[in-house]
mmCIF file of C-alpha atoms and ligand atoms in Angstrom:
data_model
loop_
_atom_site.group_PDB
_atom_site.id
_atom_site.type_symbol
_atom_site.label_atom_id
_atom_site.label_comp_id
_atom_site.label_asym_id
_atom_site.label_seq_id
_atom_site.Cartn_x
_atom_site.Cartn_y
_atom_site.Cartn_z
ATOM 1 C CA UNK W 921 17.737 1.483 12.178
ATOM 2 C CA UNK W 922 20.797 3.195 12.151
ATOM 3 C CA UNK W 923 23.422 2.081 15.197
ATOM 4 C CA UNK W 924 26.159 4.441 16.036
ATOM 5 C CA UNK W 925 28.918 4.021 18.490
ATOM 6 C CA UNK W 926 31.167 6.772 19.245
ATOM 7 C CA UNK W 927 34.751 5.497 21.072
ATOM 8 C CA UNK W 928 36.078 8.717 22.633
ATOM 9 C CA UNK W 929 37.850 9.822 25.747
ATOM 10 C CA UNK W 930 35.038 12.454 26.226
ATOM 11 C CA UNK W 931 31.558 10.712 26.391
ATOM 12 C CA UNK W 932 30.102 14.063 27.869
ATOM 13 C CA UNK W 933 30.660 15.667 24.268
ATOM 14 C CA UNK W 934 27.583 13.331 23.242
ATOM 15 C CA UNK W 935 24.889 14.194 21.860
ATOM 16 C CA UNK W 936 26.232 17.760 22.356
ATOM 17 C CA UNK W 937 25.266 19.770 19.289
ATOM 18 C CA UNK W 938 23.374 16.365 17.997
ATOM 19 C CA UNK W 939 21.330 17.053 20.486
ATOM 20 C CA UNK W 940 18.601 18.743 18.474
ATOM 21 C CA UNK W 941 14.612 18.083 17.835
ATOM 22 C CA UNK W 942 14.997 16.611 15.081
ATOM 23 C CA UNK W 943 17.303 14.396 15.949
ATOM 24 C CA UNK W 944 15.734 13.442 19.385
ATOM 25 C CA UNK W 945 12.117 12.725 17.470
ATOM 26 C CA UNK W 946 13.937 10.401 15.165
ATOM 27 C CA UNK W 947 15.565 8.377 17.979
ATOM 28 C CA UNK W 948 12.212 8.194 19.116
ATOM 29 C CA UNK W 949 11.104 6.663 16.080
ATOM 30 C CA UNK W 950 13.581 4.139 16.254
ATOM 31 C CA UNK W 951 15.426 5.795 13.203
ATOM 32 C CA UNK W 952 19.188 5.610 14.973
ATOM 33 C CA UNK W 953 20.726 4.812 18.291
ATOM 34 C CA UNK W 954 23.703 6.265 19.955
ATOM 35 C CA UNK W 955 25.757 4.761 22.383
ATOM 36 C CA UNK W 956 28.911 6.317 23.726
ATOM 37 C CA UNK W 957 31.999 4.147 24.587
ATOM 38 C CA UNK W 958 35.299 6.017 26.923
ATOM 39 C CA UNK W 959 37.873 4.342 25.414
ATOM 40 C CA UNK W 960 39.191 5.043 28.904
ATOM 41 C CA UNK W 961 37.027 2.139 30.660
ATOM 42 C CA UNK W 962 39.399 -0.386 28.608
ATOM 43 C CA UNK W 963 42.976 1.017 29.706
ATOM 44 C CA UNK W 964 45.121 -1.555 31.448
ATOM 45 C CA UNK W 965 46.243 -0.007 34.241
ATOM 46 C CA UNK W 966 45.356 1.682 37.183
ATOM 47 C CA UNK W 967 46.043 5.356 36.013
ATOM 48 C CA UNK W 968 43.613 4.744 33.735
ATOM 49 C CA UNK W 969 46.257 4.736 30.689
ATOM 50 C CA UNK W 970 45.233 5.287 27.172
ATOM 51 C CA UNK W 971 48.306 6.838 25.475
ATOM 52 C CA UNK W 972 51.979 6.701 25.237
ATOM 53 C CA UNK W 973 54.566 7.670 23.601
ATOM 54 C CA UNK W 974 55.640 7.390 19.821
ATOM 55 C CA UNK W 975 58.561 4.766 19.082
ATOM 56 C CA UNK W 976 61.127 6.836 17.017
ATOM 57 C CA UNK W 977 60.522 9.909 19.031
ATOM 58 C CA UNK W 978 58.721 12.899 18.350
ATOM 59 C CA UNK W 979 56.332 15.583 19.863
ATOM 60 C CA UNK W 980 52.978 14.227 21.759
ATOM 61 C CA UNK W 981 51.330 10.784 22.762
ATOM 62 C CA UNK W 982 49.559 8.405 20.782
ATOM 63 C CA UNK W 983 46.607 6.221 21.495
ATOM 64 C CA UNK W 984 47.538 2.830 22.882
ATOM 65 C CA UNK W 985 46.559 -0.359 19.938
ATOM 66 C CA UNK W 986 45.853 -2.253 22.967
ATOM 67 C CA UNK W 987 43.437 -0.328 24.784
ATOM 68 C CA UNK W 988 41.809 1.235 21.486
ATOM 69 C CA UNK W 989 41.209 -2.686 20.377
ATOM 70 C CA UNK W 990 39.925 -3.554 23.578
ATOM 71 C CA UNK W 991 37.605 -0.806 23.393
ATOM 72 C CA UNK W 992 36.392 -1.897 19.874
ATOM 73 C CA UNK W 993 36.086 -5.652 20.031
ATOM 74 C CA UNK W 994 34.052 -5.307 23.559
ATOM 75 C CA UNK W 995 31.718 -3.218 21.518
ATOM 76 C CA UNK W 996 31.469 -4.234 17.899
ATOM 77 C CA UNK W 997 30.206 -7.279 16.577
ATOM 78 C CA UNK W 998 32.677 -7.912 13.611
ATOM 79 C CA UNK W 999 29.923 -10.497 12.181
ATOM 80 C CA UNK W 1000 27.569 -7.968 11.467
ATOM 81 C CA UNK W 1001 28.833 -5.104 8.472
ATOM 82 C CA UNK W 1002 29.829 -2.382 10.257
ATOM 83 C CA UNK W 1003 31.607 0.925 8.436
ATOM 84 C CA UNK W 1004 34.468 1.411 11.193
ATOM 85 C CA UNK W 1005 35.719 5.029 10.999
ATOM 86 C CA UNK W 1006 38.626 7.098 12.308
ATOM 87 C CA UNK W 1007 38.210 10.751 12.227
ATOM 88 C CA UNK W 1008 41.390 11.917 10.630
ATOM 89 C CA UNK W 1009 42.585 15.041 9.027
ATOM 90 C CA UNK W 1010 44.755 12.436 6.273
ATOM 91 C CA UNK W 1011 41.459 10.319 5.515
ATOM 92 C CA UNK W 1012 39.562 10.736 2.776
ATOM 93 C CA UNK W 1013 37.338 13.587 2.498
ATOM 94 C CA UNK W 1014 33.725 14.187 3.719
ATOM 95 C CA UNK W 1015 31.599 14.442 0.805
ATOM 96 C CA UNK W 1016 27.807 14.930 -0.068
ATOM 97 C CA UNK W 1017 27.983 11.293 -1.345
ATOM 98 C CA UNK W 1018 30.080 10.074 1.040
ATOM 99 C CA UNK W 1019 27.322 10.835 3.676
ATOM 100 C CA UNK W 1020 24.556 10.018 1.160
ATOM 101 C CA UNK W 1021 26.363 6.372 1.093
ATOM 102 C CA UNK W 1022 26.311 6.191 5.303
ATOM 103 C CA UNK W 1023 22.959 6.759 5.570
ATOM 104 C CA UNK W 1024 22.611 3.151 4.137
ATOM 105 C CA UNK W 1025 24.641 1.588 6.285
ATOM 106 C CA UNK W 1026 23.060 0.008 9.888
ATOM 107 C CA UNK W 1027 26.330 -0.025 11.897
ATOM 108 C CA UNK W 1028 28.516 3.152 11.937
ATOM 109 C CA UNK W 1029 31.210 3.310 14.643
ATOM 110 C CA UNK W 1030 33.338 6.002 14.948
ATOM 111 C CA UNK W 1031 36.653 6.789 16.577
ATOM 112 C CA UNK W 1032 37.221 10.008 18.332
ATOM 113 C CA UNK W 1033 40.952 10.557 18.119
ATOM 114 C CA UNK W 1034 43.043 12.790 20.234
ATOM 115 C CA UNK W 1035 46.941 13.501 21.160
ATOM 116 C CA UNK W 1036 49.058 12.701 17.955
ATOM 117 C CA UNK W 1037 46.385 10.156 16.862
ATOM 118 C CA UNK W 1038 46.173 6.138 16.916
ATOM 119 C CA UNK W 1039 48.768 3.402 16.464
ATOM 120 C CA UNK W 1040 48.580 2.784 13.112
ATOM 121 C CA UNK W 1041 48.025 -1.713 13.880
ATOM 122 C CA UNK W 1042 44.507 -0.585 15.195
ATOM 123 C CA UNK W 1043 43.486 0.492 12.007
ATOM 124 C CA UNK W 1044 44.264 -1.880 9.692
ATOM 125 C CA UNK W 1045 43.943 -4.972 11.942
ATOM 126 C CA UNK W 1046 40.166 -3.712 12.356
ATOM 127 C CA UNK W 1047 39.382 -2.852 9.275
ATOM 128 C CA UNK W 1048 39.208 1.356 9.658
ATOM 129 C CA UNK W 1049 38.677 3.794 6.999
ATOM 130 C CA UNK W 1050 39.915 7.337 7.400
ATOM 131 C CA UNK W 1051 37.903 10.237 6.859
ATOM 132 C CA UNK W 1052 38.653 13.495 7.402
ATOM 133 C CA UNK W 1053 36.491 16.884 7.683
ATOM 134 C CA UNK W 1054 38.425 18.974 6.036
ATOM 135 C CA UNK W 1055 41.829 20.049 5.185
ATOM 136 C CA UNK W 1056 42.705 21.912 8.604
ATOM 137 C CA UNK W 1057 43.752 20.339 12.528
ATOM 138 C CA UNK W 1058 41.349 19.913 15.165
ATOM 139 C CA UNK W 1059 42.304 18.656 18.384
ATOM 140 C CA UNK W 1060 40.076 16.009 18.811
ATOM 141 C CA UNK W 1061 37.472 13.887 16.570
ATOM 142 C CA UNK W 1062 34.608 15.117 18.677
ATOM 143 C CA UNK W 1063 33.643 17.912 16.867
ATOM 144 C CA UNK W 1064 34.849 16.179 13.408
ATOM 145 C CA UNK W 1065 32.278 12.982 14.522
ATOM 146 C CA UNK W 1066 29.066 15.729 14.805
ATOM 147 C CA UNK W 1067 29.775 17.082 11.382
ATOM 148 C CA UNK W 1068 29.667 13.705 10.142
ATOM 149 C CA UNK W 1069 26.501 12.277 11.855
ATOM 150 C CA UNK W 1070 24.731 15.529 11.081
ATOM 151 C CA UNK W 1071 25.668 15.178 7.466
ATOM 152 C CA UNK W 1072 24.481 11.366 7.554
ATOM 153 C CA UNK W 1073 21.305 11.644 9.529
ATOM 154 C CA UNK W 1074 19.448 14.131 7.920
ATOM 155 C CA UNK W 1075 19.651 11.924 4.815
ATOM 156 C CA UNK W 1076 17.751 9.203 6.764
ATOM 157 C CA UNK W 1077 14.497 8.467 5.134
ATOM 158 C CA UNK W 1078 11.558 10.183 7.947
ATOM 159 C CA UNK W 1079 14.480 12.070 9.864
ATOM 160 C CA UNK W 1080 13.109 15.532 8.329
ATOM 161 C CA UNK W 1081 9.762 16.404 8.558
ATOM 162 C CA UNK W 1082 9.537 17.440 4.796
ATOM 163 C CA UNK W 1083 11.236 14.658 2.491
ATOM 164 C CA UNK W 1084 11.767 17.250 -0.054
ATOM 165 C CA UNK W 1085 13.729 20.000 1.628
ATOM 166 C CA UNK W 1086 16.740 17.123 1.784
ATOM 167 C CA UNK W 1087 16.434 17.000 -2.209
ATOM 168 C CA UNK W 1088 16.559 20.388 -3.026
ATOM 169 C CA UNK W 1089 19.850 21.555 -1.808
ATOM 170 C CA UNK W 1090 23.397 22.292 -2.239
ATOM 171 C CA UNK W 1091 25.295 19.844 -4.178
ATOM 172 C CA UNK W 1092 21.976 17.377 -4.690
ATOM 173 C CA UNK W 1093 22.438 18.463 -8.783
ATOM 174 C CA UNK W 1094 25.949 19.151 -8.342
ATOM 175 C CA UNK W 1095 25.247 23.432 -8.007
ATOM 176 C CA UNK W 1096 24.323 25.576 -5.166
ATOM 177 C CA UNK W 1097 21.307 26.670 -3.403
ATOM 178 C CA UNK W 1098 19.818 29.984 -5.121
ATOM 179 C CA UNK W 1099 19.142 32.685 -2.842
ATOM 180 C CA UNK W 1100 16.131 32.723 -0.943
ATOM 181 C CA UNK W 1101 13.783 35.233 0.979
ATOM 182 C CA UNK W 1102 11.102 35.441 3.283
ATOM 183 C CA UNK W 1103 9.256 37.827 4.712
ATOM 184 C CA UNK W 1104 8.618 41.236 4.993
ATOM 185 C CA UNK W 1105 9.080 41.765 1.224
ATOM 186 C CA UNK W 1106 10.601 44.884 2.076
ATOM 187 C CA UNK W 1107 13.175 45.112 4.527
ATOM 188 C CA UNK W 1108 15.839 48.146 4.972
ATOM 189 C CA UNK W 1109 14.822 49.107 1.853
ATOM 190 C CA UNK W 1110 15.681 45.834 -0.191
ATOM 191 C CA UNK W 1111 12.548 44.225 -1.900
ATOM 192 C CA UNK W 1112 12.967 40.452 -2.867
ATOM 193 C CA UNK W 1113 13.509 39.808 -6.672
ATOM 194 C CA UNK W 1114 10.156 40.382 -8.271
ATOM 195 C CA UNK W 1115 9.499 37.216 -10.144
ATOM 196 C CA UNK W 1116 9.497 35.116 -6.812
ATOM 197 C CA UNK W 1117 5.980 37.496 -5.813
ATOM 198 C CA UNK W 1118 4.716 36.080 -9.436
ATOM 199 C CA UNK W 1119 2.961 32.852 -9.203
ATOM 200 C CA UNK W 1120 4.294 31.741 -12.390
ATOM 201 C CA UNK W 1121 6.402 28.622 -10.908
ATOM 202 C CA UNK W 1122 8.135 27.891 -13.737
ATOM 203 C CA UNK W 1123 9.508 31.216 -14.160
ATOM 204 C CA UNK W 1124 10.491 30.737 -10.392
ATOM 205 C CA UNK W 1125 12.287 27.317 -11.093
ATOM 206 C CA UNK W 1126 14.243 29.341 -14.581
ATOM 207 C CA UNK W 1127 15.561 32.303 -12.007
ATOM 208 C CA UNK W 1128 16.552 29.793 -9.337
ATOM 209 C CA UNK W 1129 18.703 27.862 -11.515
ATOM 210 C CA UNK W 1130 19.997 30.795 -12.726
ATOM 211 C CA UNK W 1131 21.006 31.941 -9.642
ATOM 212 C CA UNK W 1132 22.105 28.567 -8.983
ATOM 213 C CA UNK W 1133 24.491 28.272 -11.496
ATOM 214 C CA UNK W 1134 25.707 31.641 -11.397
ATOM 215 C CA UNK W 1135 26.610 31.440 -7.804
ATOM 216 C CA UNK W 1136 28.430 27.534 -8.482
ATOM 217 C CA UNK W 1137 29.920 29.250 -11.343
ATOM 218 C CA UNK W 1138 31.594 32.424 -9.464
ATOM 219 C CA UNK W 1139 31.781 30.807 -5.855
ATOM 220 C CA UNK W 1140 32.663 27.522 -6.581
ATOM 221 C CA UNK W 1141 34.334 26.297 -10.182
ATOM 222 C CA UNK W 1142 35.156 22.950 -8.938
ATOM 223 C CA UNK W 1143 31.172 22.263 -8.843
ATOM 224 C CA UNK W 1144 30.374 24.495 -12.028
ATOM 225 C CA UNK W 1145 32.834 22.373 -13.843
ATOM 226 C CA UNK W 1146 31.300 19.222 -12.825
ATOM 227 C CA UNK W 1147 27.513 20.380 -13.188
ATOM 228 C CA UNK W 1148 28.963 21.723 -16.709
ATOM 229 C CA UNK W 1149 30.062 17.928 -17.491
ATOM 230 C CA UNK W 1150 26.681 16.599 -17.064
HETATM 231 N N1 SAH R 406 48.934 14.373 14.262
HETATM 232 C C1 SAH R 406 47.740 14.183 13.528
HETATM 233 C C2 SAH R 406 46.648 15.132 13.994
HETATM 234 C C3 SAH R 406 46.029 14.757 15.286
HETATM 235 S S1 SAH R 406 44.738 15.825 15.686
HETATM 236 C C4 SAH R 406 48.003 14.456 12.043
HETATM 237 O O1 SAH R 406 48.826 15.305 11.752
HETATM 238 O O2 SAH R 406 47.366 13.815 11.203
HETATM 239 C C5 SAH R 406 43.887 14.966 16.930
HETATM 240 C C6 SAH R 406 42.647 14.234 16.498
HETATM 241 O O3 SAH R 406 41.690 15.149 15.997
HETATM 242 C C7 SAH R 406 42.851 13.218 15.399
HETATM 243 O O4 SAH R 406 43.235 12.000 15.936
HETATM 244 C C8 SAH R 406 41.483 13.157 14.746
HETATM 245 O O5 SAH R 406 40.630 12.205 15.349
HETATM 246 C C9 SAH R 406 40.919 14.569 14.972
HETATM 247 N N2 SAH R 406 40.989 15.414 13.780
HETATM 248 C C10 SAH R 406 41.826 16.467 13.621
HETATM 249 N N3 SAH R 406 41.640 17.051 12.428
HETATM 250 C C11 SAH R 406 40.657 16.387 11.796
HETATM 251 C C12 SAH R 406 40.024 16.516 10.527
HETATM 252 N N4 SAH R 406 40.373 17.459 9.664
HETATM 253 N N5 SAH R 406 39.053 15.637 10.222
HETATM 254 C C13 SAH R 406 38.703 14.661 11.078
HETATM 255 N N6 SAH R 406 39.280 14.482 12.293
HETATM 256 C C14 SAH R 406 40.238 15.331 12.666
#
């Protein structure tokens, strides 16, 4: 089973969008756990303190090492592997494989950040990796932490209903997913391609990559190029 922990300031963003079918069946199963942790329950004080100031000046507050530790070592047990994460727009970036690799793991914990970030000594005196989302700002790791889990849990062995439909997908053989239709075959006057009505399935599979690679090749060269490579 998969255990997540989420530290954040906001525990009533969880399981907010996570909070899905899917994903509700398979913590029924027994497939993952989540348990939310307010960094705010370890502050020192009583105003409840989680963030001060920078040292050297600058614009906005930063999240206290102190209070952030506290937060972690009440809740982790360092004995056990655990993949300790800080969503951050510097960390590395969130990948296919990079999600393909979580969805081994048993312990995921992830920090929510917010403000200007964390004190740097938190992070490398626990042993966190930084990984970002994308190349743009958010304001807090909230909605960066349900990208990531929904990336990671659908790759779960049992998490979707049909094994298969988490195989055949973007970026699985380094392309993109061909079009696809359903019904009714004709709709505001657009009929779906004709060989899809055929029943000739490998003339299906020929189009699709087709399609596939044509759309890699004109919507996304960085993935042609690789798929080209192989
Ligand atoms: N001053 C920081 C940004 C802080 S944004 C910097 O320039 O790097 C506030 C919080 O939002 C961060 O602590 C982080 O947890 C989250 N966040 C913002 N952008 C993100 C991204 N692209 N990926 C993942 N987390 C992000």
């Amino acid at each position: 089973m998969l255990k997540v922990k989420i530290f954040t300031l906001y525990p009533e963003s969880f399981p907010g969008p996570l909070n899905i079918g899917l994903y509700k069946k398979a913590m029924e199963k027994k497939l993952w756990s989540l348990e939310v942790i307010n960094i705010r329950d370890y502050a020192n004080d009583k105003h409840k303190t989680v963030d001060d100031t920078p040292f050297g000046g600058g614009n906005g507050m930063l999240m206290r090492p102190d209070v952030l530790s506290k937060a972690l070592d009440k809740n982790i047990n360092f004995d056990e592997n655990n993949e300790n994460i800080y969503l951050s727009p510097r960390g590395k970036k969130l990948e296919q494989s990079t999600a393909k690799n979580l969805s081994k793991e048993k312990n995921i914990n992830i920090i929510c950040g917010h403000f200007e970030g964390v004190d740097q000594r938190v992070l490398e005196t626990r042993g966190v990796k930084e990984l970002s989302v994308g190349d743009y700002v958010l304001s807090g790791g909230e909605t960066a932490s349900y990208v990531l889990l929904d990336s990671i849990l659908r790759l779960i062995p049992g998490v979707l209903g049909n094994n298969l439909s988490s195989v055949v997908e973007s970026f699985e053989n380094d392309l993109l997913e061909y079009p696809q239709y359903t019904k009714p075959q004709k709709w505001e006057e657009k009929a779906v391609p004709e060989v899809l009505l055929s029943g000739d399935h490998a003339k299906i599979k020929g189009w699709r990559l087709t399609q596939s690679e044509a759309i890699a090749r004109v919507l996304r060269p960085d993935w042609w190029n690789k798929y080209k490579k192989n």
